Amino acid sequence: MKYALYYYDSCPFCQRVLRVLPNVNVPVEKRNVAQHAHFRNEQYAATHRTTVPCLLIEDGDQQQWMFESADIIRYLQTL
Ligand SMILES: N[C@@H](CCC(=O)N[C@@H](CS)C(=O)NCC(=O)O)C(=O)O
């Protein structure tokens, strides 16, 4: 499984998720959508939403996109 967090720094919901990343048991790649338009574009292409935070969960060629900071935190803490 691979994990990537779409976020930008001034988003308080993103900050909630970013704060827990050092304490979870999996590596999560950080993808700043404000600094890199291609990250925002790929999120929008897949979900038709630009809302952050958004966690991409990849299992081989399967993709799951998870929204809602509380859900993302709860999910990451169970891994
Ligand atoms: N309830 C959501 C709120 C997320 C949210 O409102 N994100 C804002 C940034 S702080 C956003 O991405 N707004 C732009 C959009 O939805 O396209 C959560 O907790 O994750």
JSON list of N, CA and C and ligand atoms in Angstrom, two decimals:
[
{"chain": "A", "resi": 1, "resn": "MET", "atom": "N", "xyz": [0.84, -1.20, 0.00]},
{"chain": "A", "resi": 1, "resn": "MET", "atom": "CA", "xyz": [0.00, 0.00, 0.00]},
{"chain": "A", "resi": 1, "resn": "MET", "atom": "C", "xyz": [0.88, 1.25, 0.00]},
{"chain": "A", "resi": 2, "resn": "LYS", "atom": "N", "xyz": [0.40, 2.27, -0.72]},
{"chain": "A", "resi": 2, "resn": "LYS", "atom": "CA", "xyz": [1.12, 3.55, -0.74]},
{"chain": "A", "resi": 2, "resn": "LYS", "atom": "C", "xyz": [0.14, 4.64, -0.36]},
{"chain": "A", "resi": 3, "resn": "TYR", "atom": "N", "xyz": [0.65, 5.65, 0.35]},
{"chain": "A", "resi": 3, "resn": "TYR", "atom": "CA", "xyz": [-0.22, 6.71, 0.87]},
{"chain": "A", "resi": 3, "resn": "TYR", "atom": "C", "xyz": [0.34, 8.07, 0.48]},
{"chain": "A", "resi": 4, "resn": "ALA", "atom": "N", "xyz": [-0.55, 8.98, 0.05]},
{"chain": "A", "resi": 4, "resn": "ALA", "atom": "CA", "xyz": [-0.13, 10.35, -0.26]},
{"chain": "A", "resi": 4, "resn": "ALA", "atom": "C", "xyz": [-1.20, 11.31, 0.25]},
{"chain": "A", "resi": 5, "resn": "LEU", "atom": "N", "xyz": [-0.74, 12.39, 0.88]},
{"chain": "A", "resi": 5, "resn": "LEU", "atom": "CA", "xyz": [-1.66, 13.40, 1.41]},
{"chain": "A", "resi": 5, "resn": "LEU", "atom": "C", "xyz": [-1.59, 14.65, 0.55]},
{"chain": "A", "resi": 6, "resn": "TYR", "atom": "N", "xyz": [-2.72, 15.02, -0.01]},
{"chain": "A", "resi": 6, "resn": "TYR", "atom": "CA", "xyz": [-2.86, 16.26, -0.76]},
{"chain": "A", "resi": 6, "resn": "TYR", "atom": "C", "xyz": [-3.26, 17.34, 0.23]},
{"chain": "A", "resi": 7, "resn": "TYR", "atom": "N", "xyz": [-2.52, 18.46, 0.22]},
{"chain": "A", "resi": 7, "resn": "TYR", "atom": "CA", "xyz": [-2.72, 19.46, 1.28]},
{"chain": "A", "resi": 7, "resn": "TYR", "atom": "C", "xyz": [-2.15, 20.79, 0.84]},
{"chain": "A", "resi": 8, "resn": "TYR", "atom": "N", "xyz": [-2.46, 21.85, 1.62]},
{"chain": "A", "resi": 8, "resn": "TYR", "atom": "CA", "xyz": [-1.65, 23.07, 1.53]},
{"chain": "A", "resi": 8, "resn": "TYR", "atom": "C", "xyz": [-1.49, 23.64, 2.92]},
{"chain": "A", "resi": 9, "resn": "ASP", "atom": "N", "xyz": [-0.43, 24.42, 3.10]},
{"chain": "A", "resi": 9, "resn": "ASP", "atom": "CA", "xyz": [0.00, 24.80, 4.45]},
{"chain": "A", "resi": 9, "resn": "ASP", "atom": "C", "xyz": [-1.01, 25.63, 5.23]},
{"chain": "A", "resi": 10, "resn": "SER", "atom": "N", "xyz": [-1.73, 26.54, 4.56]},
{"chain": "A", "resi": 10, "resn": "SER", "atom": "CA", "xyz": [-2.61, 27.44, 5.31]},
{"chain": "A", "resi": 10, "resn": "SER", "atom": "C", "xyz": [-3.98, 26.83, 5.61]},
{"chain": "A", "resi": 11, "resn": "CYS", "atom": "N", "xyz": [-4.17, 25.58, 5.28]},
{"chain": "A", "resi": 11, "resn": "CYS", "atom": "CA", "xyz": [-5.44, 24.89, 5.55]},
{"chain": "A", "resi": 11, "resn": "CYS", "atom": "C", "xyz": [-5.39, 24.28, 6.95]},
{"chain": "A", "resi": 12, "resn": "PRO", "atom": "N", "xyz": [-6.25, 24.72, 7.86]},
{"chain": "A", "resi": 12, "resn": "PRO", "atom": "CA", "xyz": [-6.19, 24.22, 9.24]},
{"chain": "A", "resi": 12, "resn": "PRO", "atom": "C", "xyz": [-6.54, 22.74, 9.35]},
{"chain": "A", "resi": 13, "resn": "PHE", "atom": "N", "xyz": [-7.40, 22.26, 8.47]},
{"chain": "A", "resi": 13, "resn": "PHE", "atom": "CA", "xyz": [-7.76, 20.83, 8.49]},
{"chain": "A", "resi": 13, "resn": "PHE", "atom": "C", "xyz": [-6.57, 19.98, 8.05]},
{"chain": "A", "resi": 14, "resn": "CYS", "atom": "N", "xyz": [-5.79, 20.53, 7.10]},
{"chain": "A", "resi": 14, "resn": "CYS", "atom": "CA", "xyz": [-4.56, 19.85, 6.68]},
{"chain": "A", "resi": 14, "resn": "CYS", "atom": "C", "xyz": [-3.57, 19.80, 7.82]},
{"chain": "A", "resi": 15, "resn": "GLN", "atom": "N", "xyz": [-3.46, 20.91, 8.55]},
{"chain": "A", "resi": 15, "resn": "GLN", "atom": "CA", "xyz": [-2.51, 20.94, 9.67]},
{"chain": "A", "resi": 15, "resn": "GLN", "atom": "C", "xyz": [-2.83, 19.88, 10.70]},
{"chain": "A", "resi": 16, "resn": "ARG", "atom": "N", "xyz": [-4.12, 19.63, 10.93]},
{"chain": "A", "resi": 16, "resn": "ARG", "atom": "CA", "xyz": [-4.52, 18.56, 11.87]},
{"chain": "A", "resi": 16, "resn": "ARG", "atom": "C", "xyz": [-3.95, 17.22, 11.43]},
{"chain": "A", "resi": 17, "resn": "VAL", "atom": "N", "xyz": [-4.05, 16.96, 10.13]},
{"chain": "A", "resi": 17, "resn": "VAL", "atom": "CA", "xyz": [-3.56, 15.68, 9.62]},
{"chain": "A", "resi": 17, "resn": "VAL", "atom": "C", "xyz": [-2.03, 15.66, 9.63]},
{"chain": "A", "resi": 18, "resn": "LEU", "atom": "N", "xyz": [-1.42, 16.76, 9.19]},
{"chain": "A", "resi": 18, "resn": "LEU", "atom": "CA", "xyz": [0.05, 16.81, 9.14]},
{"chain": "A", "resi": 18, "resn": "LEU", "atom": "C", "xyz": [0.66, 16.56, 10.52]},
{"chain": "A", "resi": 19, "resn": "ARG", "atom": "N", "xyz": [-0.02, 17.07, 11.56]},
{"chain": "A", "resi": 19, "resn": "ARG", "atom": "CA", "xyz": [0.51, 16.91, 12.92]},
{"chain": "A", "resi": 19, "resn": "ARG", "atom": "C", "xyz": [0.59, 15.45, 13.35]},
{"chain": "A", "resi": 20, "resn": "VAL", "atom": "N", "xyz": [-0.31, 14.61, 12.85]},
{"chain": "A", "resi": 20, "resn": "VAL", "atom": "CA", "xyz": [-0.28, 13.21, 13.30]},
{"chain": "A", "resi": 20, "resn": "VAL", "atom": "C", "xyz": [0.64, 12.33, 12.46]},
{"chain": "A", "resi": 21, "resn": "LEU", "atom": "N", "xyz": [1.06, 12.82, 11.29]},
{"chain": "A", "resi": 21, "resn": "LEU", "atom": "CA", "xyz": [1.85, 11.97, 10.40]},
{"chain": "A", "resi": 21, "resn": "LEU", "atom": "C", "xyz": [3.10, 11.39, 11.05]},
{"chain": "A", "resi": 22, "resn": "PRO", "atom": "N", "xyz": [3.84, 12.18, 11.85]},
{"chain": "A", "resi": 22, "resn": "PRO", "atom": "CA", "xyz": [5.05, 11.59, 12.46]},
{"chain": "A", "resi": 22, "resn": "PRO", "atom": "C", "xyz": [4.74, 10.45, 13.42]},
{"chain": "A", "resi": 23, "resn": "ASN", "atom": "N", "xyz": [3.49, 10.34, 13.85]},
{"chain": "A", "resi": 23, "resn": "ASN", "atom": "CA", "xyz": [3.15, 9.32, 14.86]},
{"chain": "A", "resi": 23, "resn": "ASN", "atom": "C", "xyz": [2.40, 8.12, 14.29]},
{"chain": "A", "resi": 24, "resn": "VAL", "atom": "N", "xyz": [2.27, 8.04, 12.98]},
{"chain": "A", "resi": 24, "resn": "VAL", "atom": "CA", "xyz": [1.59, 6.87, 12.42]},
{"chain": "A", "resi": 24, "resn": "VAL", "atom": "C", "xyz": [2.63, 5.88, 11.89]},
{"chain": "A", "resi": 25, "resn": "ASN", "atom": "N", "xyz": [2.18, 4.66, 11.65]},
{"chain": "A", "resi": 25, "resn": "ASN", "atom": "CA", "xyz": [3.11, 3.55, 11.36]},
{"chain": "A", "resi": 25, "resn": "ASN", "atom": "C", "xyz": [3.41, 3.35, 9.89]},
{"chain": "A", "resi": 26, "resn": "VAL", "atom": "N", "xyz": [2.96, 4.27, 9.05]},
{"chain": "A", "resi": 26, "resn": "VAL", "atom": "CA", "xyz": [3.21, 4.13, 7.61]},
{"chain": "A", "resi": 26, "resn": "VAL", "atom": "C", "xyz": [3.81, 5.43, 7.09]},
{"chain": "A", "resi": 27, "resn": "PRO", "atom": "N", "xyz": [4.63, 5.36, 6.05]},
{"chain": "A", "resi": 27, "resn": "PRO", "atom": "CA", "xyz": [5.09, 6.59, 5.41]},
{"chain": "A", "resi": 27, "resn": "PRO", "atom": "C", "xyz": [3.96, 7.18, 4.57]},
{"chain": "A", "resi": 28, "resn": "VAL", "atom": "N", "xyz": [3.81, 8.50, 4.65]},
{"chain": "A", "resi": 28, "resn": "VAL", "atom": "CA", "xyz": [2.79, 9.20, 3.86]},
{"chain": "A", "resi": 28, "resn": "VAL", "atom": "C", "xyz": [3.51, 10.30, 3.08]},
{"chain": "A", "resi": 29, "resn": "GLU", "atom": "N", "xyz": [3.46, 10.21, 1.76]},
{"chain": "A", "resi": 29, "resn": "GLU", "atom": "CA", "xyz": [4.08, 11.24, 0.93]},
{"chain": "A", "resi": 29, "resn": "GLU", "atom": "C", "xyz": [3.22, 12.50, 0.98]},
{"chain": "A", "resi": 30, "resn": "LYS", "atom": "N", "xyz": [3.85, 13.64, 1.16]},
{"chain": "A", "resi": 30, "resn": "LYS", "atom": "CA", "xyz": [3.11, 14.91, 1.22]},
{"chain": "A", "resi": 30, "resn": "LYS", "atom": "C", "xyz": [3.12, 15.55, -0.16]},
{"chain": "A", "resi": 31, "resn": "ARG", "atom": "N", "xyz": [1.92, 15.91, -0.66]},
{"chain": "A", "resi": 31, "resn": "ARG", "atom": "CA", "xyz": [1.79, 16.52, -1.98]},
{"chain": "A", "resi": 31, "resn": "ARG", "atom": "C", "xyz": [1.10, 17.87, -1.84]},
{"chain": "A", "resi": 32, "resn": "ASN", "atom": "N", "xyz": [1.91, 18.92, -1.90]},
{"chain": "A", "resi": 32, "resn": "ASN", "atom": "CA", "xyz": [1.41, 20.28, -1.69]},
{"chain": "A", "resi": 32, "resn": "ASN", "atom": "C", "xyz": [0.74, 20.79, -2.97]},
{"chain": "A", "resi": 33, "resn": "VAL", "atom": "N", "xyz": [-0.58, 20.93, -2.91]},
{"chain": "A", "resi": 33, "resn": "VAL", "atom": "CA", "xyz": [-1.32, 21.30, -4.13]},
{"chain": "A", "resi": 33, "resn": "VAL", "atom": "C", "xyz": [-1.19, 22.79, -4.45]},
{"chain": "A", "resi": 34, "resn": "ALA", "atom": "N", "xyz": [-0.77, 23.59, -3.46]},
{"chain": "A", "resi": 34, "resn": "ALA", "atom": "CA", "xyz": [-0.59, 25.02, -3.71]},
{"chain": "A", "resi": 34, "resn": "ALA", "atom": "C", "xyz": [0.74, 25.27, -4.44]},
{"chain": "A", "resi": 35, "resn": "GLN", "atom": "N", "xyz": [1.71, 24.44, -4.14]},
{"chain": "A", "resi": 35, "resn": "GLN", "atom": "CA", "xyz": [3.03, 24.61, -4.77]},
{"chain": "A", "resi": 35, "resn": "GLN", "atom": "C", "xyz": [3.16, 23.86, -6.09]},
{"chain": "A", "resi": 36, "resn": "HIS", "atom": "N", "xyz": [2.34, 22.83, -6.27]},
{"chain": "A", "resi": 36, "resn": "HIS", "atom": "CA", "xyz": [2.48, 21.97, -7.45]},
{"chain": "A", "resi": 36, "resn": "HIS", "atom": "C", "xyz": [1.10, 21.75, -8.07]},
{"chain": "A", "resi": 37, "resn": "ALA", "atom": "N", "xyz": [0.82, 22.49, -9.13]},
{"chain": "A", "resi": 37, "resn": "ALA", "atom": "CA", "xyz": [-0.50, 22.44, -9.76]},
{"chain": "A", "resi": 37, "resn": "ALA", "atom": "C", "xyz": [-0.82, 21.03, -10.27]},
{"chain": "A", "resi": 38, "resn": "HIS", "atom": "N", "xyz": [0.21, 20.26, -10.65]},
{"chain": "A", "resi": 38, "resn": "HIS", "atom": "CA", "xyz": [-0.10, 18.93, -11.18]},
{"chain": "A", "resi": 38, "resn": "HIS", "atom": "C", "xyz": [-0.71, 18.03, -10.11]},
{"chain": "A", "resi": 39, "resn": "PHE", "atom": "N", "xyz": [-0.38, 18.27, -8.82]},
{"chain": "A", "resi": 39, "resn": "PHE", "atom": "CA", "xyz": [-1.02, 17.48, -7.76]},
{"chain": "A", "resi": 39, "resn": "PHE", "atom": "C", "xyz": [-2.50, 17.84, -7.66]},
{"chain": "A", "resi": 40, "resn": "ARG", "atom": "N", "xyz": [-2.81, 19.15, -7.71]},
{"chain": "A", "resi": 40, "resn": "ARG", "atom": "CA", "xyz": [-4.21, 19.57, -7.66]},
{"chain": "A", "resi": 40, "resn": "ARG", "atom": "C", "xyz": [-4.97, 19.00, -8.88]},
{"chain": "A", "resi": 41, "resn": "ASN", "atom": "N", "xyz": [-4.32, 19.05, -10.03]},
{"chain": "A", "resi": 41, "resn": "ASN", "atom": "CA", "xyz": [-4.97, 18.58, -11.26]},
{"chain": "A", "resi": 41, "resn": "ASN", "atom": "C", "xyz": [-5.26, 17.08, -11.19]},
{"chain": "A", "resi": 42, "resn": "GLU", "atom": "N", "xyz": [-4.31, 16.31, -10.66]},
{"chain": "A", "resi": 42, "resn": "GLU", "atom": "CA", "xyz": [-4.56, 14.86, -10.63]},
{"chain": "A", "resi": 42, "resn": "GLU", "atom": "C", "xyz": [-5.64, 14.51, -9.61]},
{"chain": "A", "resi": 43, "resn": "GLN", "atom": "N", "xyz": [-5.69, 15.25, -8.49]},
{"chain": "A", "resi": 43, "resn": "GLN", "atom": "CA", "xyz": [-6.76, 15.03, -7.52]},
{"chain": "A", "resi": 43, "resn": "GLN", "atom": "C", "xyz": [-8.11, 15.35, -8.16]},
{"chain": "A", "resi": 44, "resn": "TYR", "atom": "N", "xyz": [-8.16, 16.49, -8.85]},
{"chain": "A", "resi": 44, "resn": "TYR", "atom": "CA", "xyz": [-9.43, 16.91, -9.46]},
{"chain": "A", "resi": 44, "resn": "TYR", "atom": "C", "xyz": [-9.86, 15.92, -10.55]},
{"chain": "A", "resi": 45, "resn": "ALA", "atom": "N", "xyz": [-8.90, 15.45, -11.34]},
{"chain": "A", "resi": 45, "resn": "ALA", "atom": "CA", "xyz": [-9.22, 14.52, -12.43]},
{"chain": "A", "resi": 45, "resn": "ALA", "atom": "C", "xyz": [-9.84, 13.23, -11.87]},
{"chain": "A", "resi": 46, "resn": "ALA", "atom": "N", "xyz": [-9.33, 12.80, -10.71]},
{"chain": "A", "resi": 46, "resn": "ALA", "atom": "CA", "xyz": [-9.80, 11.53, -10.15]},
{"chain": "A", "resi": 46, "resn": "ALA", "atom": "C", "xyz": [-11.08, 11.69, -9.33]},
{"chain": "A", "resi": 47, "resn": "THR", "atom": "N", "xyz": [-11.27, 12.85, -8.69]},
{"chain": "A", "resi": 47, "resn": "THR", "atom": "CA", "xyz": [-12.37, 12.96, -7.71]},
{"chain": "A", "resi": 47, "resn": "THR", "atom": "C", "xyz": [-13.39, 14.04, -8.06]},
{"chain": "A", "resi": 48, "resn": "HIS", "atom": "N", "xyz": [-13.05, 14.92, -9.00]},
{"chain": "A", "resi": 48, "resn": "HIS", "atom": "CA", "xyz": [-13.86, 16.09, -9.33]},
{"chain": "A", "resi": 48, "resn": "HIS", "atom": "C", "xyz": [-14.02, 17.01, -8.12]},
{"chain": "A", "resi": 49, "resn": "ARG", "atom": "N", "xyz": [-13.06, 16.95, -7.20]},
{"chain": "A", "resi": 49, "resn": "ARG", "atom": "CA", "xyz": [-13.04, 17.85, -6.04]},
{"chain": "A", "resi": 49, "resn": "ARG", "atom": "C", "xyz": [-11.61, 18.36, -5.85]},
{"chain": "A", "resi": 50, "resn": "THR", "atom": "N", "xyz": [-11.51, 19.58, -5.29]},
{"chain": "A", "resi": 50, "resn": "THR", "atom": "CA", "xyz": [-10.19, 20.11, -4.96]},
{"chain": "A", "resi": 50, "resn": "THR", "atom": "C", "xyz": [-10.03, 20.27, -3.45]},
{"chain": "A", "resi": 51, "resn": "THR", "atom": "N", "xyz": [-10.99, 19.74, -2.70]},
{"chain": "A", "resi": 51, "resn": "THR", "atom": "CA", "xyz": [-10.94, 19.87, -1.25]},
{"chain": "A", "resi": 51, "resn": "THR", "atom": "C", "xyz": [-9.73, 19.15, -0.67]},
{"chain": "A", "resi": 52, "resn": "VAL", "atom": "N", "xyz": [-9.07, 19.81, 0.26]},
{"chain": "A", "resi": 52, "resn": "VAL", "atom": "CA", "xyz": [-7.98, 19.19, 1.01]},
{"chain": "A", "resi": 52, "resn": "VAL", "atom": "C", "xyz": [-8.31, 19.31, 2.51]},
{"chain": "A", "resi": 53, "resn": "PRO", "atom": "N", "xyz": [-7.79, 18.46, 3.35]},
{"chain": "A", "resi": 53, "resn": "PRO", "atom": "CA", "xyz": [-6.89, 17.36, 3.03]},
{"chain": "A", "resi": 53, "resn": "PRO", "atom": "C", "xyz": [-7.62, 16.23, 2.31]},
{"chain": "A", "resi": 54, "resn": "CYS", "atom": "N", "xyz": [-6.83, 15.50, 1.53]},
{"chain": "A", "resi": 54, "resn": "CYS", "atom": "CA", "xyz": [-7.35, 14.33, 0.82]},
{"chain": "A", "resi": 54, "resn": "CYS", "atom": "C", "xyz": [-6.23, 13.29, 0.82]},
{"chain": "A", "resi": 55, "resn": "LEU", "atom": "N", "xyz": [-6.57, 12.10, 1.26]},
{"chain": "A", "resi": 55, "resn": "LEU", "atom": "CA", "xyz": [-5.58, 11.02, 1.33]},
{"chain": "A", "resi": 55, "resn": "LEU", "atom": "C", "xyz": [-5.80, 10.06, 0.17]},
{"chain": "A", "resi": 56, "resn": "LEU", "atom": "N", "xyz": [-4.75, 9.85, -0.60]},
{"chain": "A", "resi": 56, "resn": "LEU", "atom": "CA", "xyz": [-4.78, 8.85, -1.68]},
{"chain": "A", "resi": 56, "resn": "LEU", "atom": "C", "xyz": [-4.19, 7.55, -1.14]},
{"chain": "A", "resi": 57, "resn": "ILE", "atom": "N", "xyz": [-4.98, 6.49, -1.26]},
{"chain": "A", "resi": 57, "resn": "ILE", "atom": "CA", "xyz": [-4.54, 5.16, -0.83]},
{"chain": "A", "resi": 57, "resn": "ILE", "atom": "C", "xyz": [-4.42, 4.31, -2.09]},
{"chain": "A", "resi": 58, "resn": "GLU", "atom": "N", "xyz": [-3.21, 3.84, -2.36]},
{"chain": "A", "resi": 58, "resn": "GLU", "atom": "CA", "xyz": [-2.99, 3.05, -3.57]},
{"chain": "A", "resi": 58, "resn": "GLU", "atom": "C", "xyz": [-2.59, 1.62, -3.21]},
{"chain": "A", "resi": 59, "resn": "ASP", "atom": "N", "xyz": [-3.32, 0.69, -3.80]},
{"chain": "A", "resi": 59, "resn": "ASP", "atom": "CA", "xyz": [-3.05, -0.73, -3.60]},
{"chain": "A", "resi": 59, "resn": "ASP", "atom": "C", "xyz": [-2.90, -1.32, -5.00]},
{"chain": "A", "resi": 60, "resn": "GLY", "atom": "N", "xyz": [-1.67, -1.42, -5.48]},
{"chain": "A", "resi": 60, "resn": "GLY", "atom": "CA", "xyz": [-1.46, -1.81, -6.87]},
{"chain": "A", "resi": 60, "resn": "GLY", "atom": "C", "xyz": [-2.06, -0.75, -7.78]},
{"chain": "A", "resi": 61, "resn": "ASP", "atom": "N", "xyz": [-2.94, -1.16, -8.68]},
{"chain": "A", "resi": 61, "resn": "ASP", "atom": "CA", "xyz": [-3.56, -0.16, -9.55]},
{"chain": "A", "resi": 61, "resn": "ASP", "atom": "C", "xyz": [-4.91, 0.32, -9.03]},
{"chain": "A", "resi": 62, "resn": "GLN", "atom": "N", "xyz": [-5.26, -0.08, -7.82]},
{"chain": "A", "resi": 62, "resn": "GLN", "atom": "CA", "xyz": [-6.50, 0.38, -7.18]},
{"chain": "A", "resi": 62, "resn": "GLN", "atom": "C", "xyz": [-6.24, 1.68, -6.43]},
{"chain": "A", "resi": 63, "resn": "GLN", "atom": "N", "xyz": [-7.12, 2.65, -6.60]},
{"chain": "A", "resi": 63, "resn": "GLN", "atom": "CA", "xyz": [-6.98, 3.93, -5.88]},
{"chain": "A", "resi": 63, "resn": "GLN", "atom": "C", "xyz": [-8.23, 4.21, -5.06]},
{"chain": "A", "resi": 64, "resn": "GLN", "atom": "N", "xyz": [-8.00, 4.69, -3.83]},
{"chain": "A", "resi": 64, "resn": "GLN", "atom": "CA", "xyz": [-9.11, 5.18, -3.02]},
{"chain": "A", "resi": 64, "resn": "GLN", "atom": "C", "xyz": [-8.73, 6.58, -2.54]},
{"chain": "A", "resi": 65, "resn": "TRP", "atom": "N", "xyz": [-9.67, 7.51, -2.67]},
{"chain": "A", "resi": 65, "resn": "TRP", "atom": "CA", "xyz": [-9.42, 8.89, -2.25]},
{"chain": "A", "resi": 65, "resn": "TRP", "atom": "C", "xyz": [-10.29, 9.18, -1.04]},
{"chain": "A", "resi": 66, "resn": "MET", "atom": "N", "xyz": [-9.67, 9.57, 0.06]},
{"chain": "A", "resi": 66, "resn": "MET", "atom": "CA", "xyz": [-10.42, 9.79, 1.29]},
{"chain": "A", "resi": 66, "resn": "MET", "atom": "C", "xyz": [-10.38, 11.27, 1.66]},
{"chain": "A", "resi": 67, "resn": "PHE", "atom": "N", "xyz": [-11.58, 11.84, 1.89]},
{"chain": "A", "resi": 67, "resn": "PHE", "atom": "CA", "xyz": [-11.70, 13.22, 2.36]},
{"chain": "A", "resi": 67, "resn": "PHE", "atom": "C", "xyz": [-12.05, 13.21, 3.85]},
{"chain": "A", "resi": 68, "resn": "GLU", "atom": "N", "xyz": [-12.08, 14.37, 4.44]},
{"chain": "A", "resi": 68, "resn": "GLU", "atom": "CA", "xyz": [-12.44, 14.62, 5.85]},
{"chain": "A", "resi": 68, "resn": "GLU", "atom": "C", "xyz": [-11.26, 14.32, 6.77]},
{"chain": "A", "resi": 69, "resn": "SER", "atom": "N", "xyz": [-10.72, 15.39, 7.36]},
{"chain": "A", "resi": 69, "resn": "SER", "atom": "CA", "xyz": [-9.53, 15.26, 8.21]},
{"chain": "A", "resi": 69, "resn": "SER", "atom": "C", "xyz": [-9.74, 14.24, 9.33]},
{"chain": "A", "resi": 70, "resn": "ALA", "atom": "N", "xyz": [-10.90, 14.24, 9.97]},
{"chain": "A", "resi": 70, "resn": "ALA", "atom": "CA", "xyz": [-11.12, 13.31, 11.09]},
{"chain": "A", "resi": 70, "resn": "ALA", "atom": "C", "xyz": [-11.09, 11.87, 10.60]},
{"chain": "A", "resi": 71, "resn": "ASP", "atom": "N", "xyz": [-11.67, 11.61, 9.43]},
{"chain": "A", "resi": 71, "resn": "ASP", "atom": "CA", "xyz": [-11.67, 10.25, 8.88]},
{"chain": "A", "resi": 71, "resn": "ASP", "atom": "C", "xyz": [-10.25, 9.83, 8.49]},
{"chain": "A", "resi": 72, "resn": "ILE", "atom": "N", "xyz": [-9.50, 10.76, 7.91]},
{"chain": "A", "resi": 72, "resn": "ILE", "atom": "CA", "xyz": [-8.12, 10.45, 7.50]},
{"chain": "A", "resi": 72, "resn": "ILE", "atom": "C", "xyz": [-7.27, 10.12, 8.72]},
{"chain": "A", "resi": 73, "resn": "ILE", "atom": "N", "xyz": [-7.40, 10.93, 9.77]},
{"chain": "A", "resi": 73, "resn": "ILE", "atom": "CA", "xyz": [-6.62, 10.69, 10.99]},
{"chain": "A", "resi": 73, "resn": "ILE", "atom": "C", "xyz": [-6.99, 9.35, 11.60]},
{"chain": "A", "resi": 74, "resn": "ARG", "atom": "N", "xyz": [-8.28, 9.08, 11.70]},
{"chain": "A", "resi": 74, "resn": "ARG", "atom": "CA", "xyz": [-8.74, 7.82, 12.29]},
{"chain": "A", "resi": 74, "resn": "ARG", "atom": "C", "xyz": [-8.19, 6.65, 11.47]},
{"chain": "A", "resi": 75, "resn": "TYR", "atom": "N", "xyz": [-8.28, 6.76, 10.16]},
{"chain": "A", "resi": 75, "resn": "TYR", "atom": "CA", "xyz": [-7.79, 5.67, 9.29]},
{"chain": "A", "resi": 75, "resn": "TYR", "atom": "C", "xyz": [-6.29, 5.44, 9.49]},
{"chain": "A", "resi": 76, "resn": "LEU", "atom": "N", "xyz": [-5.50, 6.52, 9.43]},
{"chain": "A", "resi": 76, "resn": "LEU", "atom": "CA", "xyz": [-4.04, 6.36, 9.54]},
{"chain": "A", "resi": 76, "resn": "LEU", "atom": "C", "xyz": [-3.65, 5.78, 10.90]},
{"chain": "A", "resi": 77, "resn": "GLN", "atom": "N", "xyz": [-4.40, 6.12, 11.93]},
{"chain": "A", "resi": 77, "resn": "GLN", "atom": "CA", "xyz": [-4.04, 5.64, 13.27]},
{"chain": "A", "resi": 77, "resn": "GLN", "atom": "C", "xyz": [-4.37, 4.17, 13.47]},
{"chain": "A", "resi": 78, "resn": "THR", "atom": "N", "xyz": [-5.15, 3.59, 12.56]},
{"chain": "A", "resi": 78, "resn": "THR", "atom": "CA", "xyz": [-5.45, 2.16, 12.68]},
{"chain": "A", "resi": 78, "resn": "THR", "atom": "C", "xyz": [-4.43, 1.30, 11.95]},
{"chain": "A", "resi": 79, "resn": "LEU", "atom": "N", "xyz": [-3.52, 1.91, 11.19]},
{"chain": "A", "resi": 79, "resn": "LEU", "atom": "CA", "xyz": [-2.58, 1.12, 10.37]},
{"chain": "A", "resi": 79, "resn": "LEU", "atom": "C", "xyz": [-1.37, 0.67, 11.19]},
{"chain": "B", "resi": 1, "resn": "LIG", "atom": "N1", "xyz": [-14.57, 19.01, 6.84]},
{"chain": "B", "resi": 1, "resn": "LIG", "atom": "C1", "xyz": [-13.39, 19.05, 6.01]},
{"chain": "B", "resi": 1, "resn": "LIG", "atom": "C2", "xyz": [-13.09, 20.48, 5.65]},
{"chain": "B", "resi": 1, "resn": "LIG", "atom": "C3", "xyz": [-12.07, 20.60, 4.53]},
{"chain": "B", "resi": 1, "resn": "LIG", "atom": "C4", "xyz": [-12.02, 22.01, 3.96]},
{"chain": "B", "resi": 1, "resn": "LIG", "atom": "O1", "xyz": [-12.93, 22.83, 4.17]},
{"chain": "B", "resi": 1, "resn": "LIG", "atom": "N2", "xyz": [-10.93, 22.31, 3.23]},
{"chain": "B", "resi": 1, "resn": "LIG", "atom": "C5", "xyz": [-10.79, 23.59, 2.58]},
{"chain": "B", "resi": 1, "resn": "LIG", "atom": "C6", "xyz": [-9.43, 24.19, 2.90]},
{"chain": "B", "resi": 1, "resn": "LIG", "atom": "S1", "xyz": [-9.25, 24.64, 4.58]},
{"chain": "B", "resi": 1, "resn": "LIG", "atom": "C7", "xyz": [-10.84, 23.41, 1.08]},
{"chain": "B", "resi": 1, "resn": "LIG", "atom": "O2", "xyz": [-10.17, 22.55, 0.52]},
{"chain": "B", "resi": 1, "resn": "LIG", "atom": "N3", "xyz": [-11.66, 24.24, 0.39]},
{"chain": "B", "resi": 1, "resn": "LIG", "atom": "C8", "xyz": [-11.67, 24.28, -1.07]},
{"chain": "B", "resi": 1, "resn": "LIG", "atom": "C9", "xyz": [-12.52, 23.21, -1.72]},
{"chain": "B", "resi": 1, "resn": "LIG", "atom": "O3", "xyz": [-13.31, 22.52, -1.02]},
{"chain": "B", "resi": 1, "resn": "LIG", "atom": "O4", "xyz": [-12.41, 23.06, -2.94]},
{"chain": "B", "resi": 1, "resn": "LIG", "atom": "C10", "xyz": [-12.24, 18.38, 6.74]},
{"chain": "B", "resi": 1, "resn": "LIG", "atom": "O5", "xyz": [-12.25, 18.33, 7.98]},
{"chain": "B", "resi": 1, "resn": "LIG", "atom": "O6", "xyz": [-11.33, 17.86, 6.08]}
]
